[in-house]
PDB file of C-alpha atoms in Angstrom:
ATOM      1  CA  UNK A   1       0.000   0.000   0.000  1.00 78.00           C
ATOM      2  CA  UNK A   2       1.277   3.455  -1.213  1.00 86.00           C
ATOM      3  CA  UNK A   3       0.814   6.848   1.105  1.00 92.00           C
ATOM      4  CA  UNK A   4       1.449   9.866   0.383  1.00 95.00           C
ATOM      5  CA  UNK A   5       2.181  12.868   3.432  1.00 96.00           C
ATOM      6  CA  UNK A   6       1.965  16.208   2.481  1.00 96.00           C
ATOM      7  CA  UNK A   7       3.503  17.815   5.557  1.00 94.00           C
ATOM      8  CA  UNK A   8       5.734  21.126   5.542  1.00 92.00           C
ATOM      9  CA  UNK A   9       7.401  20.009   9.413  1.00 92.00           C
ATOM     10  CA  UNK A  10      10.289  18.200   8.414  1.00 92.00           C
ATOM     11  CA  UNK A  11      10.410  16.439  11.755  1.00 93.00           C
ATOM     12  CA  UNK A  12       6.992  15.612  11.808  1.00 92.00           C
ATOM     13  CA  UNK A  13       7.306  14.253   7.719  1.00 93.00           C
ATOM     14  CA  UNK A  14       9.846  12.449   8.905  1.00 94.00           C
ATOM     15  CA  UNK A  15       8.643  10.698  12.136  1.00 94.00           C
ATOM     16  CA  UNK A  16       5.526   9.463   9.574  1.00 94.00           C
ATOM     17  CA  UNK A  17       7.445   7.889   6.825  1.00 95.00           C
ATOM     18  CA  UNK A  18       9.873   6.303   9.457  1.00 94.00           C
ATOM     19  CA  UNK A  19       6.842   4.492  11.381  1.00 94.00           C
ATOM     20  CA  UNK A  20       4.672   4.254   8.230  1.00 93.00           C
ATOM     21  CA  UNK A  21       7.783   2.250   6.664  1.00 92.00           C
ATOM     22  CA  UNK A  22       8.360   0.115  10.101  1.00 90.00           C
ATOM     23  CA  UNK A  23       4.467  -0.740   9.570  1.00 89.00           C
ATOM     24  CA  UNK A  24       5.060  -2.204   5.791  1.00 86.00           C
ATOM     25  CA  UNK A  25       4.132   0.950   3.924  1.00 87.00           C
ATOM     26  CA  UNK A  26       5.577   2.584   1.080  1.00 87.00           C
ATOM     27  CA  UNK A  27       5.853   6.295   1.968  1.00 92.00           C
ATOM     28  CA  UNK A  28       6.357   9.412  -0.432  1.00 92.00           C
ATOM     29  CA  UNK A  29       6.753  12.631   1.218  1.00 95.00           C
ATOM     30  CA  UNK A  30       6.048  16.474  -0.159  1.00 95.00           C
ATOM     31  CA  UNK A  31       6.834  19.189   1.969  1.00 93.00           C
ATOM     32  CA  UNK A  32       4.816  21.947   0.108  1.00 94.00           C
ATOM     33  CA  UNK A  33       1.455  22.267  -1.136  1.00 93.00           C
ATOM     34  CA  UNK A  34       2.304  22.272  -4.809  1.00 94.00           C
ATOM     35  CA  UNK A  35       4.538  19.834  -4.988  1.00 94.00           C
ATOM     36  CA  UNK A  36       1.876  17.457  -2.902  1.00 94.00           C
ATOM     37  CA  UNK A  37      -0.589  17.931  -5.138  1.00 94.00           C
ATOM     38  CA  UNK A  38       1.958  17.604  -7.905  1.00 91.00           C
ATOM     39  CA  UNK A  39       2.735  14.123  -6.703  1.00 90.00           C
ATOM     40  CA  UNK A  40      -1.263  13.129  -6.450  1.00 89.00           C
ATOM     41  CA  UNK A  41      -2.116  13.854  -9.519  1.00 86.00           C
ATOM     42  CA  UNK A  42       0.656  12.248 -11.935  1.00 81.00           C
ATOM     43  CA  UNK A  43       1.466   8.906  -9.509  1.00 81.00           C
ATOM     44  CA  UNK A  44      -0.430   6.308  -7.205  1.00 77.00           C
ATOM     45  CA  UNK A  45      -1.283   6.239  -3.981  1.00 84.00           C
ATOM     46  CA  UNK A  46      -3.898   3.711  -2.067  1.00 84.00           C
ATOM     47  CA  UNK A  47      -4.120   7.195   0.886  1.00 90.00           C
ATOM     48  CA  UNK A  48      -3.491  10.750   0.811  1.00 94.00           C
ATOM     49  CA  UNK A  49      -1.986  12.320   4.996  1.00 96.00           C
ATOM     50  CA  UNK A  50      -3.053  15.878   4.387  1.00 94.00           C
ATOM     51  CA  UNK A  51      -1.574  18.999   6.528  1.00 92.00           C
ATOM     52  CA  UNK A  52      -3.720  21.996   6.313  1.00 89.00           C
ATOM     53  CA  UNK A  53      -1.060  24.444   6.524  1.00 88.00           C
ATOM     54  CA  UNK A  54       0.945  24.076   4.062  1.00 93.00           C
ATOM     55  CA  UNK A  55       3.173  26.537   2.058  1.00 93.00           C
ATOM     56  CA  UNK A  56       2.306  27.499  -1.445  1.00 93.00           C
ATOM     57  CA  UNK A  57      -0.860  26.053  -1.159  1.00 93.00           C
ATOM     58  CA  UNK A  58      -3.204  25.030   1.256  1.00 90.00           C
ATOM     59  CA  UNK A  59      -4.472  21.499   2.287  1.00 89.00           C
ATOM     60  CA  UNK A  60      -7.695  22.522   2.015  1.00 89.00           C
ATOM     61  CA  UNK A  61      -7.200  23.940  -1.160  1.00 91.00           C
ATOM     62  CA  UNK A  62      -5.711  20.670  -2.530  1.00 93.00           C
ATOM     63  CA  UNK A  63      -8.646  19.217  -0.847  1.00 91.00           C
ATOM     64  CA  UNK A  64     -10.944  20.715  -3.047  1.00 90.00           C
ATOM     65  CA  UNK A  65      -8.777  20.839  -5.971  1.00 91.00           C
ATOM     66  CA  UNK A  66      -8.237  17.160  -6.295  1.00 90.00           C
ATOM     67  CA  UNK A  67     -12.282  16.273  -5.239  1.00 87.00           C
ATOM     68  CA  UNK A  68     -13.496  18.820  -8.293  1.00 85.00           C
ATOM     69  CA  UNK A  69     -11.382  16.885 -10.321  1.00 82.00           C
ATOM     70  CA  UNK A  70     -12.869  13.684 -10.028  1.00 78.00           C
ATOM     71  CA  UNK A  71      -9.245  12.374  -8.069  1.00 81.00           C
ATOM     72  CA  UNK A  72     -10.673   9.462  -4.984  1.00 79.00           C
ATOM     73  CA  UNK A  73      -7.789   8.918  -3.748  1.00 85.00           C
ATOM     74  CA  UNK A  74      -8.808   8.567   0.522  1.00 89.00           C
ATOM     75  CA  UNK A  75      -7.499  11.824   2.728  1.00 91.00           C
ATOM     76  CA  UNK A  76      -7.350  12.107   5.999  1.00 92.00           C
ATOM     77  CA  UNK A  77      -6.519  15.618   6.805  1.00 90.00           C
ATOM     78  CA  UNK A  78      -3.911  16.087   9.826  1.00 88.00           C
ATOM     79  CA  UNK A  79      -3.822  19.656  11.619  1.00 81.00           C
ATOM     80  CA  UNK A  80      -3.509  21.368  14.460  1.00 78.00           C
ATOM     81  CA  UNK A  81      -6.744  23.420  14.041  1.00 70.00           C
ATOM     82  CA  UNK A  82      -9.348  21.506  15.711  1.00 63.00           C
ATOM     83  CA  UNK A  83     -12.408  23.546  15.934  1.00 65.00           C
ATOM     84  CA  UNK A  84     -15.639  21.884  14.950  1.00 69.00           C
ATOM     85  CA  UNK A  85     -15.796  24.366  11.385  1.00 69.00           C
ATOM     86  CA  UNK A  86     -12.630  23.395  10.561  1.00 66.00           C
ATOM     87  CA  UNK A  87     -13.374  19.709  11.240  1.00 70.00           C
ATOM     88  CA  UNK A  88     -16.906  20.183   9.478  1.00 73.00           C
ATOM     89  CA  UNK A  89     -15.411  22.027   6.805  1.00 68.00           C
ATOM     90  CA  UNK A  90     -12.712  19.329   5.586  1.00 69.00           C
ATOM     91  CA  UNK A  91     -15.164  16.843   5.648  1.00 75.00           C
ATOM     92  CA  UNK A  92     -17.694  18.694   3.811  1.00 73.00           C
ATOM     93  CA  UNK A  93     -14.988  19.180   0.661  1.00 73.00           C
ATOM     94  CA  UNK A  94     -14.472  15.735   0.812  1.00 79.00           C
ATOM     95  CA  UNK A  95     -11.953  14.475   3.240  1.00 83.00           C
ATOM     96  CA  UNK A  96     -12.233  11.262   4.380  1.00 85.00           C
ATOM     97  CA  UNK A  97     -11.525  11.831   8.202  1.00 86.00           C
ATOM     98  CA  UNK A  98      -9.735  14.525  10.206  1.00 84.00           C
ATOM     99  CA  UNK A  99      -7.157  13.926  13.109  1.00 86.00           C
ATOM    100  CA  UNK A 100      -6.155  16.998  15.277  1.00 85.00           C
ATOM    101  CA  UNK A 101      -2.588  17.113  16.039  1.00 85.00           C
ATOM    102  CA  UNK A 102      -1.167  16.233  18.306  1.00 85.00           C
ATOM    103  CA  UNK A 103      -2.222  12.460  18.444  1.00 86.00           C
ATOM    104  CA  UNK A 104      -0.727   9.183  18.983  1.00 90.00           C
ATOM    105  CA  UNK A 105       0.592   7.172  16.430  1.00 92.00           C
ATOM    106  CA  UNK A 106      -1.330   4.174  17.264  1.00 91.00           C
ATOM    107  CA  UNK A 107      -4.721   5.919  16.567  1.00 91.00           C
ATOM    108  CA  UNK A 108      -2.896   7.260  13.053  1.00 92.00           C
ATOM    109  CA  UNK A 109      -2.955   3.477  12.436  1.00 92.00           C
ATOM    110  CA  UNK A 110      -6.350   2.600  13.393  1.00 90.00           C
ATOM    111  CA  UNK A 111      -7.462   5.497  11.451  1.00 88.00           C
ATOM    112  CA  UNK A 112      -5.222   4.427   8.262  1.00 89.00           C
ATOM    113  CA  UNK A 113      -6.445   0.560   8.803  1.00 87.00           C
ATOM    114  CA  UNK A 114     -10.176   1.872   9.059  1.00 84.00           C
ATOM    115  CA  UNK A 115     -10.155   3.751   5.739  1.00 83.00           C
ATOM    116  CA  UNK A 116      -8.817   0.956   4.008  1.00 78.00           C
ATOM    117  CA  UNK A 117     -12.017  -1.276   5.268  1.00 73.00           C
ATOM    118  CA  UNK A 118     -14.073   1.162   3.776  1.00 70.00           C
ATOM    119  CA  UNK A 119     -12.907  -0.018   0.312  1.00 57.00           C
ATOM    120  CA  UNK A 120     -10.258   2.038  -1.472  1.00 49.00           C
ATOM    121  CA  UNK A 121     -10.587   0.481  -4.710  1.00 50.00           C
ATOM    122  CA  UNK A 122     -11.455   3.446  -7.134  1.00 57.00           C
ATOM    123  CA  UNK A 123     -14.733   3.409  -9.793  1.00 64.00           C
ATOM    124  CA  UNK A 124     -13.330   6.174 -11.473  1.00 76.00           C
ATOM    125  CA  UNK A 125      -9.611   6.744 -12.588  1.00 83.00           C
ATOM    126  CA  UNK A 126      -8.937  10.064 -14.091  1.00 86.00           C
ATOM    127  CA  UNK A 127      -5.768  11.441 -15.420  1.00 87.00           C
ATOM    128  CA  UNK A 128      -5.777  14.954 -16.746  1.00 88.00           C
ATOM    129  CA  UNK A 129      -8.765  14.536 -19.128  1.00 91.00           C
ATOM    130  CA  UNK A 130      -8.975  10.795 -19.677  1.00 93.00           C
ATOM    131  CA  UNK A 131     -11.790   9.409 -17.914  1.00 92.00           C
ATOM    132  CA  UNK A 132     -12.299   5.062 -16.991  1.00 89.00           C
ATOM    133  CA  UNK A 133     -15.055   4.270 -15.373  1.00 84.00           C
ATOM    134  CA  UNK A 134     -14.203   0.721 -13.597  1.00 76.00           C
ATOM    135  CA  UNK A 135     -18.023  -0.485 -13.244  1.00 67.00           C
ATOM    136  CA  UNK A 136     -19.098   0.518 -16.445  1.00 74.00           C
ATOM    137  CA  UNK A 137     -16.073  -0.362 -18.385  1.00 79.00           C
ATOM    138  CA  UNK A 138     -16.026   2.683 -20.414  1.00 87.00           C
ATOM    139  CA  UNK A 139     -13.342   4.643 -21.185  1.00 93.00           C
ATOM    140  CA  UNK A 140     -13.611   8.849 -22.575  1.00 94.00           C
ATOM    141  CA  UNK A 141     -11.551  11.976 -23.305  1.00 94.00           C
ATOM    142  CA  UNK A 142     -12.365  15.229 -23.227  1.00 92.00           C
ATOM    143  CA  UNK A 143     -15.821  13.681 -22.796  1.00 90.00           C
ATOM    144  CA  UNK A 144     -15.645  12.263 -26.201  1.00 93.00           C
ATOM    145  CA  UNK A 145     -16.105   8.085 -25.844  1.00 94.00           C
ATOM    146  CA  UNK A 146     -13.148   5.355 -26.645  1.00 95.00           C
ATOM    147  CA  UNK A 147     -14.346   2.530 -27.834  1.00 92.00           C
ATOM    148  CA  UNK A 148     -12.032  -0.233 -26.571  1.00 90.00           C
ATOM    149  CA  UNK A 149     -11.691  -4.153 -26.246  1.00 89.00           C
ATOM    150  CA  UNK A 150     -11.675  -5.695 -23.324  1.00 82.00           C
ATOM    151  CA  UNK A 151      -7.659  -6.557 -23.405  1.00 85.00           C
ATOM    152  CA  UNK A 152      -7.537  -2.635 -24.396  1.00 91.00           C
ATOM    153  CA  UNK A 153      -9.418  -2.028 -21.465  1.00 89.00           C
ATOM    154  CA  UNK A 154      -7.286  -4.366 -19.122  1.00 87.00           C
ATOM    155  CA  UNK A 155      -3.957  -2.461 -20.158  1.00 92.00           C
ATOM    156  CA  UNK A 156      -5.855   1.268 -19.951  1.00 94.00           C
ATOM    157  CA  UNK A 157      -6.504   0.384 -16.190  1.00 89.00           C
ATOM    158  CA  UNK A 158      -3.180  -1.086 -15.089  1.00 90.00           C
ATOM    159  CA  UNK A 159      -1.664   2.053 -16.988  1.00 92.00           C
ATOM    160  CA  UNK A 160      -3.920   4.663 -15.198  1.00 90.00           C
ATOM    161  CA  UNK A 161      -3.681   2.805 -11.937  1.00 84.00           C
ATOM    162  CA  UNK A 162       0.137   2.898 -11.967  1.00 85.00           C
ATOM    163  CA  UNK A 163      -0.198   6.706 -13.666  1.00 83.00           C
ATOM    164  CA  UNK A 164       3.412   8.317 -13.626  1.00 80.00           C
ATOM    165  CA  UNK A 165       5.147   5.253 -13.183  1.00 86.00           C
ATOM    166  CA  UNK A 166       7.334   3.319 -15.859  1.00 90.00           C
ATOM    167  CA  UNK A 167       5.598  -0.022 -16.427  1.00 91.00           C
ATOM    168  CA  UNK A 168       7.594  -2.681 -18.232  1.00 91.00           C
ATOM    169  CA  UNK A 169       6.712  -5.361 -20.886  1.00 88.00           C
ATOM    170  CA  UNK A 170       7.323  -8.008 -18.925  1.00 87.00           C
ATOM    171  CA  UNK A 171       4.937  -6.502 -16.034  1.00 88.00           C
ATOM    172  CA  UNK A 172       2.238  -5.716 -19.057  1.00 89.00           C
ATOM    173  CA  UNK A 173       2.551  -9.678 -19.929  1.00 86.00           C
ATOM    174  CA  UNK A 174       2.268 -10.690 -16.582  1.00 82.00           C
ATOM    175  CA  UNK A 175      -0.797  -8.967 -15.224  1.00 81.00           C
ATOM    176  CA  UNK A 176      -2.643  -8.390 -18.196  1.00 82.00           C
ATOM    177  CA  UNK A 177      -2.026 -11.816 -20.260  1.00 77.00           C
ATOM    178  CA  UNK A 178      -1.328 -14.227 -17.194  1.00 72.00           C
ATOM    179  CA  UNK A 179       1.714 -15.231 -18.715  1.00 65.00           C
ATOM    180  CA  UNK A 180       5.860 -14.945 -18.463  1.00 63.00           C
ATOM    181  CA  UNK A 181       6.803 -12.327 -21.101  1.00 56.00           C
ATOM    182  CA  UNK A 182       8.591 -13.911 -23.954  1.00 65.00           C
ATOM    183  CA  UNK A 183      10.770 -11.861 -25.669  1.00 61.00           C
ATOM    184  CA  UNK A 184      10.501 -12.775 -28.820  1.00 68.00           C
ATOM    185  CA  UNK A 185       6.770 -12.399 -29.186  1.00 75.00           C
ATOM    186  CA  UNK A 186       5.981  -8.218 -29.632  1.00 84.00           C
ATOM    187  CA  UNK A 187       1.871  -8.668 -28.552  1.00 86.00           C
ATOM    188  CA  UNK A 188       2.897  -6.138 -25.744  1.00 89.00           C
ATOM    189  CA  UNK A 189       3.933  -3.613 -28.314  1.00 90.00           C
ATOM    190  CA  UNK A 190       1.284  -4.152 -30.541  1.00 92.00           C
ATOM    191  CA  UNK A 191      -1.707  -3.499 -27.990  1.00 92.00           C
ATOM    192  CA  UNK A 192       0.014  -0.420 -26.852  1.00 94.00           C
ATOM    193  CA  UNK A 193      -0.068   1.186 -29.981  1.00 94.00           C
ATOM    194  CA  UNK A 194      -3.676  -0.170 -30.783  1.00 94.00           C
ATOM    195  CA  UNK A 195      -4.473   1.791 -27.317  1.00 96.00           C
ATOM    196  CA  UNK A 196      -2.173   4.907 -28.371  1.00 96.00           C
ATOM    197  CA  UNK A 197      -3.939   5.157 -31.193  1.00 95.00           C
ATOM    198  CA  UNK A 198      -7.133   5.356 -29.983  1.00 95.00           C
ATOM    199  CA  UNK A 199      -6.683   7.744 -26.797  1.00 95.00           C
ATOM    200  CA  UNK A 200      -3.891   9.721 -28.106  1.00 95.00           C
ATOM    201  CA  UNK A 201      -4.422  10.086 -31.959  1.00 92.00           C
ATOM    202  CA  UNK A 202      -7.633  12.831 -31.593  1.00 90.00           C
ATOM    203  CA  UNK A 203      -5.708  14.995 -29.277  1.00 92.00           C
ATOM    204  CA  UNK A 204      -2.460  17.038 -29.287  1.00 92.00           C
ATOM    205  CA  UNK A 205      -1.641  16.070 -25.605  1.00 92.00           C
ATOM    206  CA  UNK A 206      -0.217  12.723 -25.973  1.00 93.00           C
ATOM    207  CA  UNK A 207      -0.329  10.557 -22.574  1.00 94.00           C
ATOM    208  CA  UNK A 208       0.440   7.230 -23.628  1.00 94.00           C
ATOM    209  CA  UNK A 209       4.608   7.580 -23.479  1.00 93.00           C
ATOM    210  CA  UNK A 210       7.282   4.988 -24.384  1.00 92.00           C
ATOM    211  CA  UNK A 211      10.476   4.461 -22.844  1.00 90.00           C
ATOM    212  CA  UNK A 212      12.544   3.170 -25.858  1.00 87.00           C
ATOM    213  CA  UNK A 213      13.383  -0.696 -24.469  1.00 84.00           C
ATOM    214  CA  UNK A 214      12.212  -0.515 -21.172  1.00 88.00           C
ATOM    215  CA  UNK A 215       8.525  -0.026 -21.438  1.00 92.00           C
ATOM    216  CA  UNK A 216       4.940   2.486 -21.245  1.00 94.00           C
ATOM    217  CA  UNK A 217       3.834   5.119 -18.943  1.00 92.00           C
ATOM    218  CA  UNK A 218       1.162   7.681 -18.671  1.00 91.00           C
ATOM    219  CA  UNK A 219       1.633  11.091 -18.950  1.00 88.00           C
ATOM    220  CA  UNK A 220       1.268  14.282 -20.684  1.00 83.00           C
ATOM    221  CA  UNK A 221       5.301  15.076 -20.667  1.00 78.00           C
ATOM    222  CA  UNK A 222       8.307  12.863 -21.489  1.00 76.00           C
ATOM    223  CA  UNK A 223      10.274  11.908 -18.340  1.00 70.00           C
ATOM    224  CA  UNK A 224      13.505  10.286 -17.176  1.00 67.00           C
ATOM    225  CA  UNK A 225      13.739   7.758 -14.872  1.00 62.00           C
ATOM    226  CA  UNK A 226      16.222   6.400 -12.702  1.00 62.00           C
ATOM    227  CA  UNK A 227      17.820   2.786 -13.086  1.00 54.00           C
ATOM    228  CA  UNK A 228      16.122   0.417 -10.527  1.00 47.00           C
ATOM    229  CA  UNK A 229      15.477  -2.922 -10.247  1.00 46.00           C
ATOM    230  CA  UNK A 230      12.268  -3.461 -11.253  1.00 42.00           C
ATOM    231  CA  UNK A 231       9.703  -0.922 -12.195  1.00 41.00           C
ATOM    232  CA  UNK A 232      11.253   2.268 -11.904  1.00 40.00           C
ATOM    233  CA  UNK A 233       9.598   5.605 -10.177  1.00 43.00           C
ATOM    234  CA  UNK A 234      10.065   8.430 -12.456  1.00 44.00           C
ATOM    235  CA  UNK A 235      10.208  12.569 -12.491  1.00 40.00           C
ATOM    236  CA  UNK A 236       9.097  14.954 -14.864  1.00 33.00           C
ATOM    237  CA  UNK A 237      12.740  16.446 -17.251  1.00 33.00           C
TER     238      UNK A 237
END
């Protein structure tokens, strides 16, 4: 499970990845508004930890931000403010639940293990204006609908769920065919430009990127990516 904090106090940012990692999750910190948002809108994450004052921007502003944009990703806001407008007010814009600092990190865990009981797994993916709806297996841009097949369809998901990352043939194979990629077979290849073709080819914002020999992302900018062993994390050149 992937978490993002968005949390300006550097000791505080740090004290939450530290235990969040001890606990077996994978943490990605932003210590700004901007870049938070930044980071929740071009990769995945299963939960958003929210500060509400934040530099540059605002937790409640990403709050609302992210919820008018169709983006589900769970938040539960962390501040200091603990009034019962503030509390009302961040759940009204669509937070998921509030904790008022300071707290105890076992009750950040019960809180964390709660949301993800509630179901996290999203009905709508949305990156920038490509829309999949997960129920009705329909996929649109710019409202405009994308007819696809259902191995189309498959891929279109996996992409979007794993938005911003680099995802490589051999994972493609895998979780879309069932199968260990062969190397000499290019059915990977040929999908992707099937579903290139049919997302990207109306619009001049291209989001369906390759990385020449190492595999497919989404996005609406080329970007580099660091050598890692297995599917790598990148960041926009």
């Amino acid at each position: 499970m992937r978490i993002l904090v968005i949390e300006d106090e550097l000791k505080v940012a740090r004290f939450l990845k530290k235990g969040l990692e001890a606990e077996g999750y994978e943490v990605e910190t932003a210590g700004d508004g901007k870049s938070g948002e930044k980071l929740a809108r071009t990769e995945a994450f299963d939960l958003i930890l929210l500060d509400v004052l934040l530099p540059k921007k605002d937790g409640f502003e990403i709050l609302r931000d992210l919820r008018k944009d169709e983006i589900r990703i769970p938040i539960l806001m962390l501040t200091a403010r603990s009034t019962t407008e503030d509390i009302v007010g961040g759940l009204d814009q669509g937070a998921d639940d509030y904790l008022t600092k300071p707290f105890a990190f076992t009750e950040l865990l019960a809180r964390i293990r709660s949301l993800m009981r509630r179901g996290t797994v999203k009905t709508k993916l949305k990156y920038q204006d490509l829309l999949l709806d997960t129920i009705a297996h329909k996929a649109s841009r710019c409202g405009k609908p994308i007819e696809l097949t259902a191995r189309e369809y498959a891929l279109l998901e996996y992409l979007m769920r794993n938005r911003g990352k680099l995802v490589s043939r051999q994972e493609l194979s895998k979780e879309i065919w069932g199968y260990n990629f062969d190397p000499g077979t290019n059915v990977v290849d040929v999908y992707v430009n099937h579903l290139r073709n049919k997302i990207d080819s109306d619009f001049t914002v291209k989001l369906l990127q390759t990385e020449r020999g190492k595999g497919y992302y989404l996005s609406e900018k080329k970007m580099t990516f660091k050598p890692a062993k297995g599917t790598a994390t990148g960041k926009f050149a």
